[in-house]
Short mmCIF file of C-alpha atoms and ligand atoms in Angstrom, two decimals:
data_model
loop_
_atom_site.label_atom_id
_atom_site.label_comp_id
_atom_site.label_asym_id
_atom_site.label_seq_id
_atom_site.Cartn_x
_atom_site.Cartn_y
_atom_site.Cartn_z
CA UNK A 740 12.42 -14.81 -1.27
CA UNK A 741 9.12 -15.13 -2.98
CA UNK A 742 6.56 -13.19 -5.51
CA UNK A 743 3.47 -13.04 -4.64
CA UNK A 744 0.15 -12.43 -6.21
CA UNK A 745 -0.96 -9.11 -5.93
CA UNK A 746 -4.82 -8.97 -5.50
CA UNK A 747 -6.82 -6.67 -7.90
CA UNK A 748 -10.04 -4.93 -7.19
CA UNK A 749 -12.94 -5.63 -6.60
CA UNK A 750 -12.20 -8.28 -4.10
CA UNK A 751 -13.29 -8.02 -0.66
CA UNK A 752 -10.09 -9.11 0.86
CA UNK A 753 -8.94 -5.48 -0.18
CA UNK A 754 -11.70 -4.15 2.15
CA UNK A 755 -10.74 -5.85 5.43
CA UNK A 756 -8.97 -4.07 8.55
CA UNK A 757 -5.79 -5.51 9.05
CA UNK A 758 -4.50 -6.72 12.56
CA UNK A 759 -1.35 -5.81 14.51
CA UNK A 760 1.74 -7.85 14.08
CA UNK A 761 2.69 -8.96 17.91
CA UNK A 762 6.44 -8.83 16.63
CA UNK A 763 9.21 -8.66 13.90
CA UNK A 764 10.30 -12.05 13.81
CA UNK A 765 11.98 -13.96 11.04
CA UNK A 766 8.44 -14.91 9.75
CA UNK A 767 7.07 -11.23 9.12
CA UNK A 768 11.04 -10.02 7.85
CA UNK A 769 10.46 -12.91 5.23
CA UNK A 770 6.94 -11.07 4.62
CA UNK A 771 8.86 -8.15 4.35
CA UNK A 772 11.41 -9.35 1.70
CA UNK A 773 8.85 -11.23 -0.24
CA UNK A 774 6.80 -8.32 -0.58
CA UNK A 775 9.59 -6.03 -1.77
CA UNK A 776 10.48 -8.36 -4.19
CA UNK A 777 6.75 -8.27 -5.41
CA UNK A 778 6.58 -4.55 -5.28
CA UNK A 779 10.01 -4.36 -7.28
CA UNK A 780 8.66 -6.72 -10.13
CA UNK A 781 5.66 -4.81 -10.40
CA UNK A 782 7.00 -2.76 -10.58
CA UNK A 783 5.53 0.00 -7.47
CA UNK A 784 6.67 2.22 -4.51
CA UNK A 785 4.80 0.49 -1.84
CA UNK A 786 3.18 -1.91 -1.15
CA UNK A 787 0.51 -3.22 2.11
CA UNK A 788 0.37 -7.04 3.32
CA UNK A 789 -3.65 -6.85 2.89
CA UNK A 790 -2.55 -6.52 -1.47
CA UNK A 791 -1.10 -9.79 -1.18
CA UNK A 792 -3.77 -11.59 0.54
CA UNK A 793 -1.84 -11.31 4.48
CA UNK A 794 -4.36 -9.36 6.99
CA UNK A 795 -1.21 -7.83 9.03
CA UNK A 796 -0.27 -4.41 9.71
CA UNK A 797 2.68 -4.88 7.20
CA UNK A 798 4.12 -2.33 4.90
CA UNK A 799 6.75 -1.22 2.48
CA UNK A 800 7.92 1.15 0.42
CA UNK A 801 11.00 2.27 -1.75
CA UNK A 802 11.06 5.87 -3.75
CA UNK A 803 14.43 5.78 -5.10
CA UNK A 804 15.02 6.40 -8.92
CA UNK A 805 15.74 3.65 -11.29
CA UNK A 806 19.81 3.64 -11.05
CA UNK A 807 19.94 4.56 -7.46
CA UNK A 808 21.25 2.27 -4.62
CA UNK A 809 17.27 0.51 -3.40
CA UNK A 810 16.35 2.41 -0.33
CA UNK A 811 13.99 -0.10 1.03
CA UNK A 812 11.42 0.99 3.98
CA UNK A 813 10.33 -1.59 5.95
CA UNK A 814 7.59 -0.84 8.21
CA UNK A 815 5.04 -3.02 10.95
CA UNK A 816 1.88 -1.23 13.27
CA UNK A 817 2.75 2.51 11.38
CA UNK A 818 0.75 4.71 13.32
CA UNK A 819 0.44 8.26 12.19
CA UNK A 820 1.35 10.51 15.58
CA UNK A 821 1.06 14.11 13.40
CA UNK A 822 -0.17 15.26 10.39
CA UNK A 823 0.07 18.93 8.81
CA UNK A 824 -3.08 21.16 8.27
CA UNK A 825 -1.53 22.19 4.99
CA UNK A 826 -2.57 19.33 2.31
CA UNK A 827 -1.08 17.95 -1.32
CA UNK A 828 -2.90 17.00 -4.12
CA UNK A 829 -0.62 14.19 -6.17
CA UNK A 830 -2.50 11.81 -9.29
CA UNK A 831 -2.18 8.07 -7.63
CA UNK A 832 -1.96 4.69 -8.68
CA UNK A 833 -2.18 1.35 -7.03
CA UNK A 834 -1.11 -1.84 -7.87
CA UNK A 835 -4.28 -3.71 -7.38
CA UNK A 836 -6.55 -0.61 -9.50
CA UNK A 837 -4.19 -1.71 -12.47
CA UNK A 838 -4.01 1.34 -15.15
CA UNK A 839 -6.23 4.20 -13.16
CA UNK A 840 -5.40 6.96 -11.59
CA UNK A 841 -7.14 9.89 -9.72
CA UNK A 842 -5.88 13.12 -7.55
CA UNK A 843 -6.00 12.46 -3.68
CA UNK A 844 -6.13 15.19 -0.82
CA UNK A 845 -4.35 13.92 1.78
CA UNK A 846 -2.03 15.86 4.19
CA UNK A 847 1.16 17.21 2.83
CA UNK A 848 3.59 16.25 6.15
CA UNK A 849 3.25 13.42 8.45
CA UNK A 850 4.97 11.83 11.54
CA UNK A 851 4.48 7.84 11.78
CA UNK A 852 5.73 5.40 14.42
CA UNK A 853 6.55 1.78 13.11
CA UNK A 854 8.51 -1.25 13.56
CA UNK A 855 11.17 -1.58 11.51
CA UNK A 856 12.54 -4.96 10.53
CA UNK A 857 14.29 -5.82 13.85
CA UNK A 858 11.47 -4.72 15.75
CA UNK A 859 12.94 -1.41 16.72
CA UNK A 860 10.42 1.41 17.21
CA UNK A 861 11.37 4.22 14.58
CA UNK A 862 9.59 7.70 14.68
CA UNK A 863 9.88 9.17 10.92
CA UNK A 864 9.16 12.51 9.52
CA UNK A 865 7.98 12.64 5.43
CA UNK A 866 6.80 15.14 3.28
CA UNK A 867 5.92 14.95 -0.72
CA UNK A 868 5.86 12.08 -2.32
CA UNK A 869 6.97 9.67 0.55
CA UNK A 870 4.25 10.94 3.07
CA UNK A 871 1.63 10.07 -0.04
CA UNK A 872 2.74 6.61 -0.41
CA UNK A 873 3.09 6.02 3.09
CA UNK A 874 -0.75 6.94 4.20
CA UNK A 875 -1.96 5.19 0.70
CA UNK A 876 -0.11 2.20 2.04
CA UNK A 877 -1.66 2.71 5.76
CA UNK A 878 -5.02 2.93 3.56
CA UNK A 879 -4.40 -0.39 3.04
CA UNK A 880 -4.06 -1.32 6.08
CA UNK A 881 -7.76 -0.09 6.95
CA UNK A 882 -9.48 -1.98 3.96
CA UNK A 883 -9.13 1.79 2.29
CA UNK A 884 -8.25 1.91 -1.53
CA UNK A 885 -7.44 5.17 -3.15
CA UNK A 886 -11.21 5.25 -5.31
CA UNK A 887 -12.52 5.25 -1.65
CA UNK A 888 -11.47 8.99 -1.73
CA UNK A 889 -13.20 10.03 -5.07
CA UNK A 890 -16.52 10.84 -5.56
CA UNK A 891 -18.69 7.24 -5.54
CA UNK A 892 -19.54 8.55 -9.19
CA UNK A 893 -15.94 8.00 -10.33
CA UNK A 894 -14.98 5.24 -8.08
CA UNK A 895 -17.65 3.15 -9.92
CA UNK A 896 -16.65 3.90 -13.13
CA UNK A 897 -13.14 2.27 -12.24
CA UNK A 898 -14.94 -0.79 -10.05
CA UNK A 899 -17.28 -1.49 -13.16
CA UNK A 900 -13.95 -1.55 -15.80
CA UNK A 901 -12.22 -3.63 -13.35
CA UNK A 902 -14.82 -6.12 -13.09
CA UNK A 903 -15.08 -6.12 -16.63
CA UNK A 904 -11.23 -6.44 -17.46
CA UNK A 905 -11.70 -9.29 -14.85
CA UNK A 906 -14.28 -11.20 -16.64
CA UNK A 907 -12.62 -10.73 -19.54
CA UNK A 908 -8.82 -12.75 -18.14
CA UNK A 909 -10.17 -14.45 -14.92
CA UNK A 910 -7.34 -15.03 -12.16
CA UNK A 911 -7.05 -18.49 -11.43
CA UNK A 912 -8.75 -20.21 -8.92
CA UNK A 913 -6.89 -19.25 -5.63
CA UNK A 914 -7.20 -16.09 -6.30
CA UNK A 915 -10.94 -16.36 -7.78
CA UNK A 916 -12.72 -14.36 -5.24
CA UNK A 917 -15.63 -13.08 -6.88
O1 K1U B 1679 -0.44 -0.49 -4.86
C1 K1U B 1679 0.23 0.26 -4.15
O2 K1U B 1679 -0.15 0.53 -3.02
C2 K1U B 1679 1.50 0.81 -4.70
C3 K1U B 1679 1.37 2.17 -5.36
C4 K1U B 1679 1.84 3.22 -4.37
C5 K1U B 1679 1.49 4.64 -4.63
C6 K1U B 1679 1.70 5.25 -5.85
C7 K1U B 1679 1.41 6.58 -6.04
C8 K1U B 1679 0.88 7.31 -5.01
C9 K1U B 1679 0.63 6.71 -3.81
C10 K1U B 1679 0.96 5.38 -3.61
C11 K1U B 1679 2.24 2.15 -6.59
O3 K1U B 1679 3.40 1.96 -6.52
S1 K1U B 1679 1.47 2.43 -8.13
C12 K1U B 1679 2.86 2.41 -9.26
C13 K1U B 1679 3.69 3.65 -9.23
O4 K1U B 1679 3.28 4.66 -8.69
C14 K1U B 1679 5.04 3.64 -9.82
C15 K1U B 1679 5.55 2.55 -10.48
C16 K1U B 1679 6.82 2.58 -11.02
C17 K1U B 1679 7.58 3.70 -10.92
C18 K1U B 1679 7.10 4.81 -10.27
C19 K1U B 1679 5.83 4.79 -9.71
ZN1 ZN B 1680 -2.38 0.75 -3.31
#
């Protein structure tokens, strides 16, 4: 297993569309491991290929409690097949918008297709917290960050203190995209 470097915005890496994985084969489970070991570290709930500089349709996410047994989610091409009319409000954050957070509509219940990590085609209801993380995480996916859903008043407030905090301890080079 391996960390990797989480990208932080404004980059435009974050703002690409991902493409479909043709298969779950040892080379995306090992993207799968690596990035829950990255998202564990962070530490986070999810986390989308796209953060860590991979343009697949790669996901994962884990919502148990510090202390509980790790109930990893593993999850390739999630495709949302339902969601609710009702809608939740919950405050998010995202690993590459280090330190802000913001309320985001989004519907309350979902149903998502996916590929887990043996390439087995799993149909999964979520509601609350889960079905949050999971379409922030298929956000991703879409070159869609959380501040794409404020007003472009706030989201520039955050872009402009990101830069800033950015100019202010520059990544190194590899990651240097702006
Ligand atoms: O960057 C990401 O996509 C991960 C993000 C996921 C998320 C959080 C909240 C709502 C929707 C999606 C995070 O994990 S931010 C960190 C966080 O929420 C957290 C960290 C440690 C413990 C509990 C929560
Ligand atoms: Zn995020």
């Amino acid at each position: 297993m391996a960390l990797l470097p989480i990208i932080v915005a404004p980059d435009p890496r974050l703002n690409k569309k991902a493409k479909p994985v043709a298969e779950v084969d040892a080379r995306v489970r090992k993207l799968m491991g690596d990035m829950l070991e990255t998202m564990y570290l962070a530490p986070g709930i999810g986390l989308a290929a796209p953060q860590v500089g991979v343009l697949e349709r790669v996901i994962v996410l884990d919502l148990a409690h510090e202390g509980e047994e790790p109930r990893p989610l593993r999850m390739a091409n999630p495709e949302l097949l339902w969601v609710s009319d009702e809608d939740a409000v919950y405050n998010e954050g995202c690993l590459s918008v280090p330190e802000h957070y913001a309320d985001v509509t989004r519907p309350a219940k979902i149903k998502v297709r996916y590929l887990d990590e043996n390439n087995k085609e799993v149909e999964l209801e979520a509601e609350g917290l889960l079905a949050t993380c999971i379409q922030h995480e298929m956000d991703h996916l879409d070159g869609i960050l959380f501040i794409d859903h404020l007003t472009a008043l706030k989201r520039n407030i955050i872009l402009r203190k990101l830069l800033k905090a950015k100019k202010a301890a520059p990544q190194p080079a590899r990651d240097h995209a702006l």
